[in-house]
Every structure is written in C-alpha cells, then in structure tokens.
mmCIF file of C-alpha atoms and ligand atoms in Angstrom:
data_model
loop_
_atom_site.group_PDB
_atom_site.id
_atom_site.type_symbol
_atom_site.label_atom_id
_atom_site.label_comp_id
_atom_site.label_asym_id
_atom_site.label_seq_id
_atom_site.Cartn_x
_atom_site.Cartn_y
_atom_site.Cartn_z
ATOM 1 C CA UNK J 1 82.257 85.436 79.993
ATOM 2 C CA UNK J 2 84.848 82.787 80.932
ATOM 3 C CA UNK J 3 83.683 79.745 79.017
ATOM 4 C CA UNK J 4 86.368 77.138 79.681
ATOM 5 C CA UNK J 5 84.894 73.674 79.484
ATOM 6 C CA UNK J 6 87.608 71.720 81.220
ATOM 7 C CA UNK J 7 89.932 72.297 84.133
ATOM 8 C CA UNK J 8 93.111 74.166 83.120
ATOM 9 C CA UNK J 9 96.127 74.028 85.441
ATOM 10 C CA UNK J 10 97.405 77.511 86.330
ATOM 11 C CA UNK J 11 100.914 76.186 85.748
ATOM 12 C CA UNK J 12 100.226 75.973 82.015
ATOM 13 C CA UNK J 13 99.538 79.730 81.861
ATOM 14 C CA UNK J 14 102.129 81.109 84.267
ATOM 15 C CA UNK J 15 101.549 84.381 86.126
ATOM 16 C CA UNK J 16 101.768 86.503 82.984
ATOM 17 C CA UNK J 17 99.388 84.234 81.046
ATOM 18 C CA UNK J 18 96.869 84.311 83.890
ATOM 19 C CA UNK J 19 96.910 88.124 84.048
ATOM 20 C CA UNK J 20 96.526 88.339 80.258
ATOM 21 C CA UNK J 21 93.630 85.886 80.404
ATOM 22 C CA UNK J 22 91.847 87.998 83.027
ATOM 23 C CA UNK J 23 92.640 91.244 81.187
ATOM 24 C CA UNK J 24 91.194 89.956 77.911
ATOM 25 C CA UNK J 25 87.785 89.817 79.613
ATOM 26 C CA UNK J 26 88.026 93.237 81.251
ATOM 27 C CA UNK J 27 88.746 95.769 78.539
ATOM 28 C CA UNK J 28 88.134 99.240 80.004
ATOM 29 C CA UNK J 29 84.828 100.759 78.899
ATOM 30 C CA UNK J 30 84.876 104.095 80.694
ATOM 31 C CA UNK J 31 86.290 107.127 78.942
ATOM 32 C CA UNK J 32 88.237 108.193 82.053
ATOM 33 C CA UNK J 33 90.125 104.865 82.282
ATOM 34 C CA UNK J 34 93.271 105.797 80.385
ATOM 35 C CA UNK J 35 95.103 102.496 81.039
ATOM 36 C CA UNK J 36 93.780 99.375 82.761
ATOM 37 C CA UNK J 37 95.448 96.031 83.468
ATOM 38 C CA UNK J 38 98.944 95.578 82.075
ATOM 39 C CA UNK J 39 101.240 98.301 83.309
ATOM 40 C CA UNK J 40 102.868 99.016 86.679
ATOM 41 C CA UNK J 41 99.853 101.118 87.663
ATOM 42 C CA UNK J 42 96.425 101.880 86.259
ATOM 43 C CA UNK J 43 95.971 105.397 84.865
ATOM 44 C CA UNK J 44 92.786 107.394 85.396
ATOM 45 C CA UNK J 45 91.956 110.809 83.983
ATOM 46 C CA UNK J 46 90.849 113.236 86.684
ATOM 47 C CA UNK J 47 90.144 116.759 85.442
ATOM 48 C CA UNK J 48 93.465 117.880 83.990
ATOM 49 C CA UNK J 49 95.749 115.382 85.715
ATOM 50 C CA UNK J 50 96.405 111.666 85.673
ATOM 51 C CA UNK J 51 95.763 109.570 88.742
ATOM 52 C CA UNK J 52 97.850 106.410 89.244
ATOM 53 C CA UNK J 53 96.600 103.399 91.153
ATOM 54 C CA UNK J 54 98.432 100.184 91.993
ATOM 55 C CA UNK J 55 98.369 97.419 94.553
ATOM 56 C CA UNK J 56 100.814 94.778 95.790
ATOM 57 C CA UNK J 57 100.485 92.030 98.295
ATOM 58 C CA UNK J 58 102.902 90.024 100.367
ATOM 59 C CA UNK J 59 102.052 86.593 101.770
ATOM 60 C CA UNK J 60 103.891 84.818 104.552
ATOM 61 C CA UNK J 61 105.608 81.732 103.212
ATOM 62 C CA UNK J 62 105.492 83.039 99.632
ATOM 63 C CA UNK J 63 106.981 86.534 99.726
ATOM 64 C CA UNK J 64 108.535 86.515 103.181
ATOM 65 C CA UNK J 65 109.751 84.275 105.967
ATOM 66 C CA UNK J 66 109.249 85.711 109.442
ATOM 67 C CA UNK J 67 112.272 83.857 110.770
ATOM 68 C CA UNK J 68 114.488 86.349 108.973
ATOM 69 C CA UNK J 69 112.229 89.177 107.775
ATOM 70 C CA UNK J 70 111.745 91.501 110.792
ATOM 71 C CA UNK J 71 108.180 92.876 110.921
ATOM 72 C CA UNK J 72 109.345 96.475 110.801
ATOM 73 C CA UNK J 73 111.314 95.841 107.621
ATOM 74 C CA UNK J 74 108.375 93.988 106.152
ATOM 75 C CA UNK J 75 106.056 96.959 106.667
ATOM 76 C CA UNK J 76 108.621 99.227 105.039
ATOM 77 C CA UNK J 77 109.150 96.883 102.090
ATOM 78 C CA UNK J 78 105.413 96.448 101.460
ATOM 79 C CA UNK J 79 105.121 100.225 100.963
ATOM 80 C CA UNK J 80 108.314 100.379 98.877
ATOM 81 C CA UNK J 81 107.118 97.753 96.402
ATOM 82 C CA UNK J 82 103.950 99.733 95.745
ATOM 83 C CA UNK J 83 105.604 103.183 95.625
ATOM 84 C CA UNK J 84 108.112 101.679 93.201
ATOM 85 C CA UNK J 85 105.263 100.886 90.765
ATOM 86 C CA UNK J 86 104.192 104.546 90.880
ATOM 87 C CA UNK J 87 107.805 105.573 90.125
ATOM 88 C CA UNK J 88 107.783 103.154 87.180
ATOM 89 C CA UNK J 89 105.051 105.325 85.597
ATOM 90 C CA UNK J 90 107.251 108.425 86.099
ATOM 91 C CA UNK J 91 104.751 109.432 88.759
ATOM 92 C CA UNK J 92 104.705 110.611 92.349
ATOM 93 C CA UNK J 93 103.078 108.728 95.240
ATOM 94 C CA UNK J 94 100.413 110.386 97.391
ATOM 95 C CA UNK J 95 98.351 108.128 99.650
ATOM 96 C CA UNK J 96 98.307 104.460 100.608
ATOM 97 C CA UNK J 97 95.716 101.985 101.915
ATOM 98 C CA UNK J 98 96.870 98.943 103.895
ATOM 99 C CA UNK J 99 94.961 95.657 104.108
ATOM 100 C CA UNK J 100 96.052 93.253 106.780
ATOM 101 C CA UNK J 101 95.210 89.595 107.289
ATOM 102 C CA UNK J 102 96.470 88.437 110.680
ATOM 103 C CA UNK J 103 95.879 85.732 113.287
ATOM 104 C CA UNK J 104 96.093 85.792 117.094
ATOM 105 C CA UNK J 105 99.601 84.376 116.704
ATOM 106 C CA UNK J 106 100.569 88.065 116.527
ATOM 107 C CA UNK J 107 100.457 90.429 119.508
ATOM 108 C CA UNK J 108 99.592 94.105 119.391
ATOM 109 C CA UNK J 109 103.315 94.799 119.801
ATOM 110 C CA UNK J 110 104.085 92.710 116.713
ATOM 111 C CA UNK J 111 101.512 94.597 114.640
ATOM 112 C CA UNK J 112 102.948 97.848 116.009
ATOM 113 C CA UNK J 113 106.362 96.789 114.710
ATOM 114 C CA UNK J 114 104.868 96.211 111.257
ATOM 115 C CA UNK J 115 103.242 99.643 111.348
ATOM 116 C CA UNK J 116 106.452 101.274 112.598
ATOM 117 C CA UNK J 117 107.969 100.167 109.277
ATOM 118 C CA UNK J 118 104.951 101.423 107.331
ATOM 119 C CA UNK J 119 105.225 104.761 109.149
ATOM 120 C CA UNK J 120 108.919 105.073 108.383
ATOM 121 C CA UNK J 121 108.179 104.485 104.693
ATOM 122 C CA UNK J 122 105.323 107.030 104.814
ATOM 123 C CA UNK J 123 107.760 109.634 106.159
ATOM 124 C CA UNK J 124 110.525 108.696 103.729
ATOM 125 C CA UNK J 125 108.276 108.855 100.645
ATOM 126 C CA UNK J 126 105.975 111.639 101.813
ATOM 127 C CA UNK J 127 102.823 109.531 101.597
ATOM 128 C CA UNK J 128 99.828 109.386 103.958
ATOM 129 C CA UNK J 129 98.262 106.174 105.174
ATOM 130 C CA UNK J 130 94.559 106.953 104.727
ATOM 131 C CA UNK J 131 92.778 103.638 105.256
ATOM 132 C CA UNK J 132 92.673 99.928 104.701
ATOM 133 C CA UNK J 133 90.965 96.825 105.951
ATOM 134 C CA UNK J 134 91.728 94.241 108.641
ATOM 135 C CA UNK J 135 90.615 90.645 108.802
ATOM 136 C CA UNK J 136 91.492 87.355 110.438
ATOM 137 C CA UNK J 137 93.780 85.049 108.536
ATOM 138 C CA UNK J 138 93.884 81.329 109.194
ATOM 139 C CA UNK J 139 97.180 80.758 107.493
ATOM 140 C CA UNK J 140 99.908 83.288 107.987
ATOM 141 C CA UNK J 141 100.262 87.015 107.700
ATOM 142 C CA UNK J 142 99.092 88.900 104.612
ATOM 143 C CA UNK J 143 99.899 92.545 103.878
ATOM 144 C CA UNK J 144 98.459 94.361 100.922
ATOM 145 C CA UNK J 145 99.335 97.954 100.038
ATOM 146 C CA UNK J 146 97.441 100.054 97.507
ATOM 147 C CA UNK J 147 99.037 103.296 96.397
ATOM 148 C CA UNK J 148 97.396 106.337 94.874
ATOM 149 C CA UNK J 149 99.650 108.695 92.994
ATOM 150 C CA UNK J 150 99.734 111.116 90.097
ATOM 151 C CA UNK J 151 101.603 111.863 86.901
ATOM 152 C CA UNK J 152 101.656 114.619 84.323
ATOM 153 C CA UNK J 153 100.140 114.001 80.900
ATOM 154 C CA UNK J 154 103.368 115.190 79.213
ATOM 155 C CA UNK J 155 105.717 112.967 81.205
ATOM 156 C CA UNK J 156 103.788 109.824 82.172
ATOM 157 C CA UNK J 157 105.758 106.762 81.061
ATOM 158 C CA UNK J 158 104.315 103.374 80.188
ATOM 159 C CA UNK J 159 105.825 99.944 79.626
ATOM 160 C CA UNK J 160 105.120 100.522 75.933
ATOM 161 C CA UNK J 161 106.941 103.168 73.946
ATOM 162 C CA UNK J 162 110.488 101.867 73.365
ATOM 163 C CA UNK J 163 111.755 102.468 69.825
ATOM 164 C CA UNK J 164 114.562 100.615 68.028
ATOM 165 C CA UNK J 165 117.965 102.126 68.948
ATOM 166 C CA UNK J 166 116.695 103.639 72.199
ATOM 167 C CA UNK J 167 119.232 103.245 74.995
ATOM 168 C CA UNK J 168 118.390 100.752 77.735
ATOM 169 C CA UNK J 169 119.206 102.110 81.193
ATOM 170 C CA UNK J 170 119.062 100.567 84.663
ATOM 171 C CA UNK J 171 119.466 102.439 87.949
ATOM 172 C CA UNK J 172 121.615 101.350 90.909
ATOM 173 C CA UNK J 173 122.805 97.769 90.873
ATOM 174 C CA UNK J 174 120.982 94.495 90.403
ATOM 175 C CA UNK J 175 121.038 90.934 91.726
ATOM 176 C CA UNK J 176 121.846 91.990 95.311
ATOM 177 C CA UNK J 177 118.399 91.380 96.809
ATOM 178 C CA UNK J 178 118.342 87.878 95.336
ATOM 179 C CA UNK J 179 121.781 86.979 96.678
ATOM 180 C CA UNK J 180 120.803 88.485 100.052
ATOM 181 C CA UNK J 181 117.847 86.103 100.145
ATOM 182 C CA UNK J 182 120.120 83.151 99.353
ATOM 183 C CA UNK J 183 122.333 84.116 102.311
ATOM 184 C CA UNK J 184 119.365 84.477 104.680
ATOM 185 C CA UNK J 185 117.969 81.104 103.624
ATOM 186 C CA UNK J 186 121.354 79.439 103.994
ATOM 187 C CA UNK J 187 121.932 80.929 107.454
ATOM 188 C CA UNK J 188 118.438 79.856 108.526
ATOM 189 C CA UNK J 189 119.202 76.274 107.530
ATOM 190 C CA UNK J 190 122.503 76.336 109.409
ATOM 191 C CA UNK J 191 120.745 77.774 112.467
ATOM 192 C CA UNK J 192 118.020 75.105 112.398
ATOM 193 C CA UNK J 193 120.646 72.365 112.218
ATOM 194 C CA UNK J 194 123.049 73.977 114.714
ATOM 195 C CA UNK J 195 121.096 76.348 116.997
ATOM 196 C CA UNK J 196 124.250 77.017 119.019
ATOM 197 C CA UNK J 197 125.808 78.795 115.994
ATOM 198 C CA UNK J 198 124.899 82.461 115.678
ATOM 199 C CA UNK J 199 124.702 83.672 112.068
ATOM 200 C CA UNK J 200 127.353 86.216 111.177
ATOM 201 C CA UNK J 201 125.699 88.436 108.602
ATOM 202 C CA UNK J 202 128.139 91.339 108.758
ATOM 203 C CA UNK J 203 130.121 90.139 105.750
ATOM 204 C CA UNK J 204 126.884 90.243 103.759
ATOM 205 C CA UNK J 205 125.528 93.557 105.042
ATOM 206 C CA UNK J 206 124.955 95.170 101.641
ATOM 207 C CA UNK J 207 123.066 92.350 99.950
ATOM 208 C CA UNK J 208 121.090 91.406 103.070
ATOM 209 C CA UNK J 209 120.071 95.079 103.285
ATOM 210 C CA UNK J 210 119.026 94.981 99.619
ATOM 211 C CA UNK J 211 116.685 92.093 100.446
ATOM 212 C CA UNK J 212 115.344 93.343 103.760
ATOM 213 C CA UNK J 213 115.214 97.086 103.247
ATOM 214 C CA UNK J 214 114.953 98.083 99.583
ATOM 215 C CA UNK J 215 114.144 101.650 98.476
ATOM 216 C CA UNK J 216 111.848 102.921 95.728
ATOM 217 C CA UNK J 217 113.716 105.229 93.321
ATOM 218 C CA UNK J 218 111.783 108.454 93.901
ATOM 219 C CA UNK J 219 115.191 110.159 93.678
ATOM 220 C CA UNK J 220 115.640 108.944 90.094
ATOM 221 C CA UNK J 221 112.208 110.261 89.117
ATOM 222 C CA UNK J 222 113.192 113.669 90.542
ATOM 223 C CA UNK J 223 116.535 113.532 88.722
ATOM 224 C CA UNK J 224 114.916 112.708 85.364
ATOM 225 C CA UNK J 225 112.543 115.627 85.860
ATOM 226 C CA UNK J 226 115.436 117.950 86.631
ATOM 227 C CA UNK J 227 117.337 116.777 83.542
ATOM 228 C CA UNK J 228 114.146 117.108 81.462
ATOM 229 C CA UNK J 229 114.485 113.521 80.313
ATOM 230 C CA UNK J 230 111.261 111.641 79.649
ATOM 231 C CA UNK J 231 111.948 107.914 79.190
ATOM 232 C CA UNK J 232 110.238 106.313 76.192
ATOM 233 C CA UNK J 233 109.261 103.317 78.345
ATOM 234 C CA UNK J 234 109.825 102.224 81.930
ATOM 235 C CA UNK J 235 109.236 99.406 84.442
ATOM 236 C CA UNK J 236 110.506 98.690 87.940
ATOM 237 C CA UNK J 237 112.668 95.650 88.626
ATOM 238 C CA UNK J 238 110.549 93.483 90.898
ATOM 239 C CA UNK J 239 110.862 90.157 89.056
ATOM 240 C CA UNK J 240 114.371 90.585 87.627
ATOM 241 C CA UNK J 241 115.771 92.464 84.616
ATOM 242 C CA UNK J 242 115.231 89.489 82.285
ATOM 243 C CA UNK J 243 111.518 89.367 82.999
ATOM 244 C CA UNK J 244 111.103 93.163 82.899
ATOM 245 C CA UNK J 245 112.980 93.314 79.603
ATOM 246 C CA UNK J 246 110.433 90.948 78.085
ATOM 247 C CA UNK J 247 107.675 93.275 79.319
ATOM 248 C CA UNK J 248 109.251 96.378 77.748
ATOM 249 C CA UNK J 249 109.881 94.408 74.548
ATOM 250 C CA UNK J 250 106.371 92.916 74.322
ATOM 251 C CA UNK J 251 104.639 96.226 75.070
ATOM 252 C CA UNK J 252 106.923 98.260 72.781
ATOM 253 C CA UNK J 253 107.180 95.656 70.005
ATOM 254 C CA UNK J 254 110.967 95.751 70.036
ATOM 255 C CA UNK J 255 113.820 93.446 70.983
ATOM 256 C CA UNK J 256 116.857 94.234 73.132
ATOM 257 C CA UNK J 257 120.604 93.680 73.118
ATOM 258 C CA UNK J 258 122.112 93.745 76.602
ATOM 259 C CA UNK J 259 125.887 93.853 77.104
ATOM 260 C CA UNK J 260 126.978 91.510 79.877
ATOM 261 C CA UNK J 261 129.988 93.580 80.911
ATOM 262 C CA UNK J 262 127.764 96.649 81.421
ATOM 263 C CA UNK J 263 125.468 95.005 83.998
ATOM 264 C CA UNK J 264 125.873 96.967 87.265
ATOM 265 C CA UNK J 265 126.610 94.327 89.910
ATOM 266 C CA UNK J 266 127.921 95.173 93.379
ATOM 267 C CA UNK J 267 131.203 93.385 94.288
ATOM 268 C CA UNK J 268 129.466 91.726 97.256
ATOM 269 C CA UNK J 269 126.809 90.313 94.910
ATOM 270 C CA UNK J 270 129.580 88.990 92.640
ATOM 271 C CA UNK J 271 131.464 87.373 95.565
ATOM 272 C CA UNK J 272 128.413 85.670 96.997
ATOM 273 C CA UNK J 273 127.111 84.522 93.616
ATOM 274 C CA UNK J 274 130.477 82.851 92.989
ATOM 275 C CA UNK J 275 130.395 81.341 96.490
ATOM 276 C CA UNK J 276 127.029 79.797 95.576
ATOM 277 C CA UNK J 277 128.416 78.535 92.255
ATOM 278 C CA UNK J 278 126.217 80.979 90.327
ATOM 279 C CA UNK J 279 127.243 83.134 87.392
ATOM 280 C CA UNK J 280 126.893 86.736 88.748
ATOM 281 C CA UNK J 281 125.296 87.839 85.450
ATOM 282 C CA UNK J 282 122.569 85.226 85.914
ATOM 283 C CA UNK J 283 121.904 86.558 89.418
ATOM 284 C CA UNK J 284 121.782 90.106 88.018
ATOM 285 C CA UNK J 285 119.390 89.176 85.204
ATOM 286 C CA UNK J 286 117.063 86.865 87.079
ATOM 287 C CA UNK J 287 117.210 88.049 90.669
ATOM 288 C CA UNK J 288 114.133 90.059 91.642
ATOM 289 C CA UNK J 289 113.175 92.584 94.320
ATOM 290 C CA UNK J 290 115.869 95.154 93.608
ATOM 291 C CA UNK J 291 113.182 97.802 92.944
ATOM 292 C CA UNK J 292 115.504 99.625 90.576
ATOM 293 C CA UNK J 293 114.088 101.250 87.435
ATOM 294 C CA UNK J 294 114.673 99.852 83.953
ATOM 295 C CA UNK J 295 113.909 102.306 81.173
ATOM 296 C CA UNK J 296 114.591 103.305 77.608
ATOM 297 C CA UNK J 297 115.538 106.783 76.404
ATOM 298 C CA UNK J 298 116.166 108.342 73.041
ATOM 299 C CA UNK J 299 119.816 108.076 71.938
ATOM 300 C CA UNK J 300 120.020 111.855 71.993
ATOM 301 C CA UNK J 301 120.244 111.659 75.809
ATOM 302 C CA UNK J 302 123.451 109.610 75.712
ATOM 303 C CA UNK J 303 125.721 112.467 76.838
ATOM 304 C CA UNK J 304 123.410 113.426 79.691
ATOM 305 C CA UNK J 305 123.050 109.879 81.011
ATOM 306 C CA UNK J 306 126.477 108.377 80.470
ATOM 307 C CA UNK J 307 128.169 110.144 83.387
ATOM 308 C CA UNK J 308 125.396 109.814 85.965
ATOM 309 C CA UNK J 309 126.752 107.582 88.729
ATOM 310 C CA UNK J 310 123.449 105.907 89.498
ATOM 311 C CA UNK J 311 122.339 105.124 85.946
ATOM 312 C CA UNK J 312 123.983 102.591 83.662
ATOM 313 C CA UNK J 313 123.395 102.159 79.947
ATOM 314 C CA UNK J 314 123.301 98.366 79.577
ATOM 315 C CA UNK J 315 122.148 98.000 75.994
ATOM 316 C CA UNK J 316 119.687 99.190 73.373
ATOM 317 C CA UNK J 317 116.390 98.337 71.755
ATOM 318 C CA UNK J 318 116.384 96.597 68.370
ATOM 319 C CA UNK J 319 113.918 96.021 65.556
ATOM 320 C CA UNK J 320 113.961 92.287 66.205
ATOM 321 C CA UNK J 321 110.630 92.010 68.014
ATOM 322 C CA UNK J 322 110.715 89.497 70.854
ATOM 323 C CA UNK J 323 114.478 88.856 70.645
ATOM 324 C CA UNK J 324 116.392 89.445 73.845
ATOM 325 C CA UNK J 325 120.132 88.883 73.537
ATOM 326 C CA UNK J 326 122.869 88.938 76.119
ATOM 327 C CA UNK J 327 126.126 89.856 74.369
ATOM 328 C CA UNK J 328 129.218 88.675 76.236
ATOM 329 C CA UNK J 329 132.586 90.458 76.339
ATOM 330 C CA UNK J 330 133.858 88.059 73.668
ATOM 331 C CA UNK J 331 130.934 88.878 71.386
ATOM 332 C CA UNK J 332 128.919 85.682 71.913
ATOM 333 C CA UNK J 333 125.176 86.086 72.066
ATOM 334 C CA UNK J 334 122.747 84.210 74.355
ATOM 335 C CA UNK J 335 118.979 84.414 74.522
ATOM 336 C CA UNK J 336 117.681 86.056 77.711
ATOM 337 C CA UNK J 337 114.740 84.056 79.048
ATOM 338 C CA UNK J 338 112.164 85.516 81.418
ATOM 339 C CA UNK J 339 112.093 83.471 84.599
ATOM 340 C CA UNK J 340 109.969 85.877 86.614
ATOM 341 C CA UNK J 341 106.900 84.850 84.637
ATOM 342 C CA UNK J 342 107.100 81.302 85.839
ATOM 343 C CA UNK J 343 105.779 81.680 89.403
ATOM 344 C CA UNK J 344 102.901 79.278 89.046
ATOM 345 C CA UNK J 345 105.029 76.825 87.138
ATOM 346 C CA UNK J 346 107.411 76.606 90.119
ATOM 347 C CA UNK J 347 104.499 76.182 92.501
ATOM 348 C CA UNK J 348 102.992 73.344 90.509
ATOM 349 C CA UNK J 349 106.271 71.426 90.246
HETATM 350 P P1 ADP K 401 104.088 94.542 89.068
HETATM 351 O O1 ADP K 401 105.148 93.462 89.101
HETATM 352 O O2 ADP K 401 104.546 95.812 88.492
HETATM 353 O O3 ADP K 401 103.375 94.703 90.404
HETATM 354 P P2 ADP K 401 102.248 92.655 87.961
HETATM 355 O O4 ADP K 401 103.014 91.738 87.065
HETATM 356 O O5 ADP K 401 101.885 92.196 89.339
HETATM 357 O O6 ADP K 401 103.005 94.047 88.020
HETATM 358 O O7 ADP K 401 100.901 93.083 87.258
HETATM 359 C C1 ADP K 401 100.853 93.486 85.912
HETATM 360 C C2 ADP K 401 99.509 94.094 85.632
HETATM 361 O O8 ADP K 401 98.465 93.156 85.849
HETATM 362 C C3 ADP K 401 99.152 95.273 86.514
HETATM 363 O O9 ADP K 401 98.436 96.198 85.701
HETATM 364 C C4 ADP K 401 98.233 94.697 87.574
HETATM 365 O O10 ADP K 401 97.332 95.654 88.082
HETATM 366 C C5 ADP K 401 97.497 93.633 86.779
HETATM 367 N N1 ADP K 401 97.060 92.490 87.608
HETATM 368 C C6 ADP K 401 97.826 91.634 88.322
HETATM 369 N N2 ADP K 401 97.081 90.703 88.937
HETATM 370 C C7 ADP K 401 95.796 90.965 88.616
HETATM 371 C C8 ADP K 401 94.535 90.371 88.941
HETATM 372 N N3 ADP K 401 94.488 89.292 89.733
HETATM 373 N N4 ADP K 401 93.407 90.925 88.431
HETATM 374 C C9 ADP K 401 93.475 92.008 87.635
HETATM 375 N N5 ADP K 401 94.619 92.613 87.287
HETATM 376 C C10 ADP K 401 95.768 92.119 87.762
HETATM 377 MG MG1 MG K 402 106.109 96.981 88.646
#
C-alpha cells in the first residue's frame, strides 16, 4: 500500500497534503459510501436518506490552553466544531459520541464541568450524547467528538459544486475568534509576568466570546431551507476564509474574486487587529474558528440574499481555476494564500 522508501517530513506535505495522501489509498469501495474523505462530513446512503458522519478532536496545548479556556466552554466548543461540519453539508445533527483522554490531574468535578458544556450544547443543538470512550492520557487532555447527522438527497451540499459567476456568501462576521485568542494569549503573558494585575477582558467581550463560545450555524441551515435556497457548494470556516476558499475552489474547479470592503468584520475585531498592528482584512481572511458558513449560490438568488442581515455577499466564483484574488477598494488585486493548510509546517519550524 504505502511504499515510501525514505523518511518524508510531514512538514513537506502540510495537513492538506497528508489527508490527500491518506485518501489516495482509501478510495471507497462500498456502494453505500456516497462520499468518503475530503468533505466536511462523510456521506452514507441509508435506505432513502443520507447519513452524515464527522469527527473532530481538540488537544490541550494545540487547540486549547486550560489557563484561559474554561472546561465548560471547551466541552461546548468541541460539540460546536463537529455540529458545524454537519451544517456545512446542509444537514442536521442527531447524535454525538465523545472520546476523552484524561489524566488524574483532573478531578471528577473538572470532568463534570467539561460535560456541563457538552450537555448545554446537546440541549442547544437538539443532539443526544449516545456513547464514547474514555482512556488515560499521559500528556494533557484530549476531547474528540463524532457527530451523526442526516441530509436530504435533494439539498445535501458538498465542497464541490461552485460554478463560475456563483455568488460567494459568508454568514455572520469573521476574524473575531482569532483576535479573541490574541487577546487571551496577551493577557496570559501579562498575568504570568505581573500576577498582581487582573486581566480586564470586558473591553474585548465580543471577540473573547467568539473564541471561547462559538456557535454552529444551525439557524442559517433552517433559514436556507425556509427560503428554498440550496447552495451550490459549502464549507464551514474553521481554518479561516482564505483556506476554505481554496477548498471550495479546488473541489469546484473554479477561482474566486473577493472584495475586501465587503468582508464582514465586527468593529471590535477591527480595533483589536489595529492595536496588534494587523490589517483587519488579514485577520478576517486567515483567522480560524469562527464556525461561520462560507457558500456559493446561483446569481438568481441575489435579491433574496442581499438584504439578509446575517449573510454577506463577499465575491463571486470565476473561471480562473485556482486563482483567488482579493480586490481592494481602489481596484488593486492580491492573491489570497491559504494559511490554514500549513499546520504541520508551523509545527516543524
Ligand atoms: P474540517 O476542517 O471540516 O474538520 P478537515 O480538514 O479536518 O475538515 O478534514 C478534511 C477531510 O479529511 C474530512 O473528510 C476528514 O474526515 C478527512 N480526514 C482528516 N483527517 C483524516 C485522517 N487522519 N484519516 C482519514 N481521513 C481524514
Ligand atoms: Mg469543516
């Protein structure tokens, strides 16, 4: 199967390259596997409906820092990130399984806090926790959530499917979760150097909330259904718009033009980005974990979408396969690079 003769550093592949490498050796063979590796969730035919299956894990020290991620929020967020992948297929979540790797550093009360967050998310998204697995972990806490959901054959939406001239739409606002993380990391550093100083996070409430307590856009999925709009392609924003755009482009064999002045950025995100010496558009394009939905729709839906407060048309698909341009207010064009694919490259630096 894998017949590499020499050692290959993961950093040379990147996360996306690694997944593609694995996927190339696991082409689905069963007739009921409708879609395997490569989308936000796998799709399985079950009688006359489509079952969705996805999984996400969070590792201490990689995805979260317990000095500023409260356990309850962490439990909630672990469920959100998985439910969000079901939404990205235009599907509805049903049940979850939770795998936990923990050490005796944690008390029962701490684990109860984590599960209080999971329970809150179960109630919010109408999902049942139906199982999981628990094991000892020698290094840090690990939470893995698997979500089982469903979609209709007529409305299921994949990462592929965008056509040239389709409108590119993003929900909510972007870049906030990333700037929230920058604030939390900065305040942690200040606290470690000056423990007598209490962090004042009130000024940053919105973006810190975006980082600590994101929501999956089940409301948007319901709204699209009500409006009878079926996106031509869709993905959720976990790695940042830039990275997700490359996914929609690669799967749909299109390019995209994005208009900088259309990017929906909350004023608090703008203020804090500037305070950090960052261009707010860069934060909006490359910041991850917003769990908004990025999708394309046929131009014919323009009138329906343009006035919806929670959806913003930020650009359109083009025929220029693999070209992702950011058009500024003055008409200049810059290439949008996908930083979210570089996880392993950062780790190996
Ligand atoms: P998302 O950001 O939506 O969670 P990912 O980029 O993590 O998506 O994954 C993309 C696709 O690759 C998904 O179909 C996922 O199931 C698959 N995938 C990710 N990691 C692995 C792995 N280690 N083995 C097999 N499939 C994987
Ligand atoms: Mg996803």
